[in-house]
Short mmCIF file of C-alpha atoms in Angstrom, two decimals:
data_model
loop_
_atom_site.label_atom_id
_atom_site.label_comp_id
_atom_site.label_asym_id
_atom_site.label_seq_id
_atom_site.Cartn_x
_atom_site.Cartn_y
_atom_site.Cartn_z
CA GLY A 1 -1.76 -62.29 -57.68
CA ALA A 2 1.72 -63.74 -59.00
CA VAL A 3 3.48 -63.35 -55.67
CA VAL A 4 6.98 -64.92 -55.08
CA SER A 5 8.73 -64.71 -51.68
CA GLN A 6 12.04 -65.53 -50.63
CA HIS A 7 13.37 -66.57 -47.30
CA PRO A 8 15.42 -65.53 -45.53
CA SER A 9 15.64 -61.80 -46.45
CA ARG A 10 18.93 -61.34 -45.11
CA VAL A 11 21.38 -63.75 -43.71
CA ILE A 12 24.86 -63.18 -42.21
CA CYS A 13 27.11 -66.41 -42.13
CA LYS A 14 30.73 -67.34 -41.46
CA SER A 15 32.95 -68.25 -44.17
CA GLY A 16 33.27 -71.79 -44.90
CA THR A 17 29.49 -72.60 -43.97
CA SER A 18 26.78 -73.04 -46.45
CA VAL A 19 23.69 -71.21 -46.79
CA LYS A 20 19.97 -72.30 -48.06
CA ILE A 21 17.80 -69.66 -49.61
CA GLU A 22 14.02 -70.71 -50.54
CA CYS A 23 12.33 -69.09 -53.18
CA ARG A 24 8.28 -69.73 -53.19
CA SER A 25 5.54 -69.10 -55.82
CA LEU A 26 2.47 -68.34 -53.56
CA ASP A 27 -0.27 -68.36 -55.78
CA PHE A 28 0.68 -69.82 -58.96
CA GLN A 29 2.61 -73.07 -60.29
CA ALA A 30 5.98 -72.14 -61.60
CA THR A 31 7.25 -74.53 -64.12
CA THR A 32 10.50 -72.64 -64.43
CA MET A 33 12.31 -70.68 -61.88
CA PHE A 34 15.40 -68.49 -62.09
CA TRP A 35 18.32 -67.26 -59.82
CA TYR A 36 20.05 -63.93 -60.31
CA ARG A 37 22.71 -62.59 -58.42
CA GLN A 38 22.99 -58.58 -58.30
CA PHE A 39 26.23 -56.84 -57.12
CA PRO A 40 25.71 -53.18 -55.73
CA LYS A 41 24.61 -50.49 -58.41
CA GLN A 42 24.63 -53.21 -60.93
CA SER A 43 22.09 -55.14 -63.36
CA LEU A 44 20.98 -58.72 -62.46
CA MET A 45 23.16 -61.51 -63.77
CA LEU A 46 21.42 -64.63 -64.30
CA MET A 47 22.86 -67.51 -62.54
CA ALA A 48 20.86 -70.67 -63.47
CA THR A 49 17.41 -71.53 -64.98
CA SER A 50 15.51 -74.49 -63.37
CA ASN A 51 12.27 -76.60 -64.38
CA GLU A 52 10.41 -78.59 -61.59
CA GLY A 53 11.79 -81.94 -61.59
CA SER A 54 15.00 -81.81 -63.69
CA LYS A 55 18.31 -80.49 -63.19
CA ALA A 56 19.26 -76.81 -63.42
CA THR A 57 20.86 -75.06 -66.35
CA TYR A 58 23.82 -73.04 -65.30
CA GLU A 59 25.07 -69.92 -67.01
CA GLN A 60 28.67 -69.98 -68.38
CA GLY A 61 30.99 -69.14 -65.24
CA VAL A 62 28.48 -70.30 -62.88
CA GLU A 63 29.97 -73.06 -60.56
CA LYS A 64 27.19 -75.62 -60.32
CA ASP A 65 29.02 -77.40 -57.35
CA LYS A 66 28.85 -74.22 -55.32
CA PHE A 67 25.77 -73.20 -56.21
CA LEU A 68 23.25 -75.84 -55.69
CA ILE A 69 19.90 -75.46 -57.02
CA ASN A 70 17.01 -77.75 -56.14
CA HIS A 71 13.41 -77.33 -57.98
CA ALA A 72 11.67 -80.17 -55.93
CA SER A 73 7.98 -78.82 -56.56
CA LEU A 74 5.90 -76.31 -58.81
CA THR A 75 6.27 -73.72 -56.17
CA LEU A 76 9.57 -74.10 -54.41
CA SER A 77 12.99 -73.69 -55.41
CA THR A 78 16.24 -73.61 -53.19
CA LEU A 79 19.52 -72.06 -53.81
CA THR A 80 22.18 -73.31 -51.49
CA VAL A 81 25.59 -71.75 -51.49
CA THR A 82 28.13 -74.19 -50.17
CA SER A 83 31.41 -73.42 -48.52
CA ALA A 84 30.46 -69.52 -48.68
CA HIS A 85 33.39 -67.12 -48.87
CA PRO A 86 33.27 -63.30 -48.68
CA GLU A 87 33.18 -62.73 -52.43
CA ASP A 88 29.84 -64.68 -52.52
CA SER A 89 28.47 -61.68 -50.56
CA SER A 90 25.77 -60.36 -52.82
CA PHE A 91 21.91 -59.81 -53.48
CA TYR A 92 20.58 -62.91 -54.62
CA ILE A 93 16.92 -62.65 -56.44
CA CYS A 94 14.75 -65.39 -57.70
CA SER A 95 12.02 -65.26 -60.17
CA ALA A 96 9.34 -67.38 -61.33
CA ARG A 97 7.22 -68.03 -64.41
CA THR A 98 4.24 -70.13 -65.29
CA SER A 99 5.27 -71.55 -68.50
CA GLY A 100 8.42 -71.58 -70.94
CA GLY A 101 6.68 -69.51 -73.06
CA ALA A 102 9.00 -66.28 -74.42
CA SER A 103 6.02 -63.98 -73.43
CA GLU A 104 5.28 -64.97 -70.18
CA THR A 105 6.13 -62.60 -67.44
CA GLN A 106 8.64 -63.30 -64.97
CA TYR A 107 7.70 -62.61 -61.26
CA PHE A 108 10.46 -61.85 -59.13
CA GLY A 109 10.94 -62.20 -55.28
CA PRO A 110 12.32 -59.54 -53.04
CA GLY A 111 15.64 -60.99 -52.88
CA THR A 112 18.10 -62.22 -50.01
CA ARG A 113 21.01 -60.30 -49.08
CA LEU A 114 23.84 -62.61 -48.02
CA LEU A 115 26.91 -61.27 -46.13
CA VAL A 116 29.65 -63.79 -45.43
CA LEU A 117 32.29 -62.60 -42.90
CA ALA B 1 23.35 -62.66 -79.29
CA GLN B 2 20.67 -60.27 -78.18
CA SER B 3 21.81 -57.41 -76.11
CA VAL B 4 20.00 -54.34 -74.11
CA THR B 5 21.49 -50.90 -73.81
CA GLN B 6 20.11 -48.52 -71.41
CA LEU B 7 21.89 -45.32 -72.59
CA ASP B 8 21.67 -43.35 -69.31
CA SER B 9 23.06 -44.76 -65.92
CA GLN B 10 21.58 -41.80 -63.83
CA VAL B 11 18.72 -39.60 -64.83
CA PRO B 12 18.08 -36.61 -62.08
CA VAL B 13 14.55 -34.81 -62.60
CA PHE B 14 12.62 -32.42 -60.78
CA GLU B 15 9.16 -33.42 -59.26
CA GLU B 16 6.45 -33.05 -61.86
CA ALA B 17 8.42 -32.63 -64.49
CA PRO B 18 8.29 -35.20 -67.43
CA VAL B 19 11.15 -38.20 -67.81
CA GLU B 20 12.13 -40.35 -70.64
CA LEU B 21 14.29 -43.39 -69.76
CA ARG B 22 15.87 -44.89 -73.04
CA CYS B 23 16.37 -48.47 -74.03
CA ASN B 24 17.62 -50.08 -77.21
CA TYR B 25 17.87 -53.51 -77.86
CA SER B 26 19.63 -55.56 -80.67
CA SER B 27 17.90 -58.52 -82.12
CA SER B 28 17.27 -59.78 -85.51
CA VAL B 29 13.91 -61.84 -84.61
CA SER B 30 10.79 -60.98 -82.78
CA VAL B 31 11.17 -59.74 -79.16
CA TYR B 32 9.50 -59.31 -76.05
CA LEU B 33 10.20 -56.39 -74.06
CA PHE B 34 9.65 -55.47 -70.35
CA TRP B 35 10.35 -52.61 -68.06
CA TYR B 36 10.93 -53.37 -64.44
CA VAL B 37 11.37 -51.05 -61.41
CA GLN B 38 13.53 -51.97 -58.29
CA TYR B 39 13.38 -50.12 -55.21
CA PRO B 40 16.20 -49.99 -52.63
CA ASN B 41 16.81 -53.52 -51.26
CA GLN B 42 13.80 -55.10 -52.95
CA GLY B 43 13.17 -57.25 -55.86
CA LEU B 44 11.82 -56.37 -59.20
CA GLN B 45 8.34 -55.11 -59.96
CA LEU B 46 7.01 -55.48 -63.53
CA LEU B 47 6.15 -51.71 -64.87
CA LEU B 48 4.88 -53.05 -68.29
CA LYS B 49 5.50 -55.12 -71.24
CA TYR B 50 5.18 -55.45 -75.09
CA LEU B 51 4.20 -58.68 -76.52
CA SER B 52 2.50 -57.50 -79.68
CA GLY B 53 -0.19 -55.17 -81.01
CA SER B 54 -0.22 -51.61 -80.24
CA THR B 55 3.31 -50.17 -79.98
CA LEU B 56 2.22 -47.85 -77.14
CA VAL B 57 1.89 -49.75 -74.08
CA LYS B 58 0.55 -48.26 -70.62
CA GLY B 59 1.79 -49.77 -67.29
CA ILE B 60 1.47 -49.21 -63.72
CA ASN B 61 2.16 -45.91 -61.86
CA GLY B 62 1.45 -43.78 -64.83
CA PHE B 63 4.30 -44.98 -67.21
CA GLU B 64 4.14 -45.87 -70.64
CA ALA B 65 6.50 -46.99 -73.01
CA GLU B 66 6.64 -47.22 -76.93
CA PHE B 67 7.96 -49.93 -79.08
CA ASN B 68 9.87 -48.76 -82.06
CA LYS B 69 10.88 -51.58 -84.43
CA SER B 70 12.75 -49.34 -87.05
CA GLN B 71 14.87 -48.04 -84.35
CA THR B 72 15.00 -51.03 -82.07
CA SER B 73 13.89 -48.75 -78.92
CA PHE B 74 11.53 -49.15 -76.09
CA HIS B 75 11.69 -45.86 -74.29
CA LEU B 76 10.08 -45.50 -71.20
CA ARG B 77 7.88 -42.24 -70.19
CA LYS B 78 6.06 -40.65 -67.74
CA PRO B 79 4.51 -37.04 -68.02
CA SER B 80 4.87 -36.11 -64.41
CA VAL B 81 7.09 -37.70 -61.93
CA HIS B 82 6.85 -38.12 -58.30
CA ILE B 83 9.29 -38.24 -55.34
CA SER B 84 8.41 -41.89 -54.95
CA ASP B 85 9.24 -42.66 -58.79
CA THR B 86 13.04 -42.54 -57.19
CA ALA B 87 14.28 -46.02 -58.03
CA GLU B 88 16.16 -48.17 -60.49
CA TYR B 89 14.63 -48.97 -63.64
CA PHE B 90 15.93 -51.95 -65.77
CA CYS B 91 14.97 -52.79 -69.41
CA ALA B 92 14.82 -56.34 -70.38
CA VAL B 93 14.26 -58.45 -73.39
CA THR B 94 13.51 -62.49 -73.92
CA TYR B 95 16.03 -64.51 -75.65
CA GLN B 96 16.23 -68.37 -76.48
CA SER B 97 19.30 -70.14 -75.15
CA GLY B 98 19.65 -73.79 -74.44
CA GLY B 99 16.13 -74.52 -75.01
CA TYR B 100 15.06 -71.92 -72.38
CA ASN B 101 13.44 -68.48 -72.87
CA LYS B 102 15.25 -66.20 -70.64
CA LEU B 103 15.30 -62.49 -69.90
CA ILE B 104 18.48 -60.30 -70.38
CA PHE B 105 18.65 -57.16 -68.55
CA GLY B 106 20.04 -53.76 -69.50
CA ALA B 107 22.63 -52.30 -67.12
CA GLY B 108 19.84 -50.12 -65.28
CA THR B 109 19.07 -46.39 -64.91
CA ARG B 110 18.71 -44.93 -61.56
CA LEU B 111 16.04 -42.25 -61.49
CA ALA B 112 16.17 -39.64 -59.17
CA VAL B 113 13.39 -37.25 -58.44
CA HIS B 114 14.24 -34.13 -56.59
CA PRO B 115 11.75 -31.64 -54.98
#
């Protein structure tokens, strides 16, 4: 159980275009979803936290107008990278949790590799 | 603020040898601790977690970790590694910020198992 999927797994786009990444919890309802960014050989950096039906909470330094997050249902969250630039190229990983409790395990998606040309 | 320190960025080891990946955390409150594994170009998979109770936690793939409150450590161990254990390992601790419970990760330890 507790499977999280991401789509697409890999995307290449031109500079200036927007890219949408989907994150789905397949067999559980995720009240909270998280979006992370990972640069090569580095750890995960939390970008934002979203709860179903409410606005996402962004971490310091993350541009909310550039990284649009929508958590429209208990099984789907989307991250849209708007007006992408080469420096946005990275590995984006989402995770989902069933509740807000600190002891609850976060389940991670397989990640999306974004390359902006 | 809470932080997680993984003392070794890389750990090379021969197949069938034991291994320990070190993790220390800083916190003045009760914490929940996790170890995740990441294989190349994949997301993170939970290895094990400590929430409460016994300080020795057993996880998947033969891994175990021991919570040591006095030393604020949560080291990961395996008595005999396989080539397939080659991956990146992340230690993580929960913390509360802005009303949410979030995970903060260590920098990761690259385990390289050699034949």
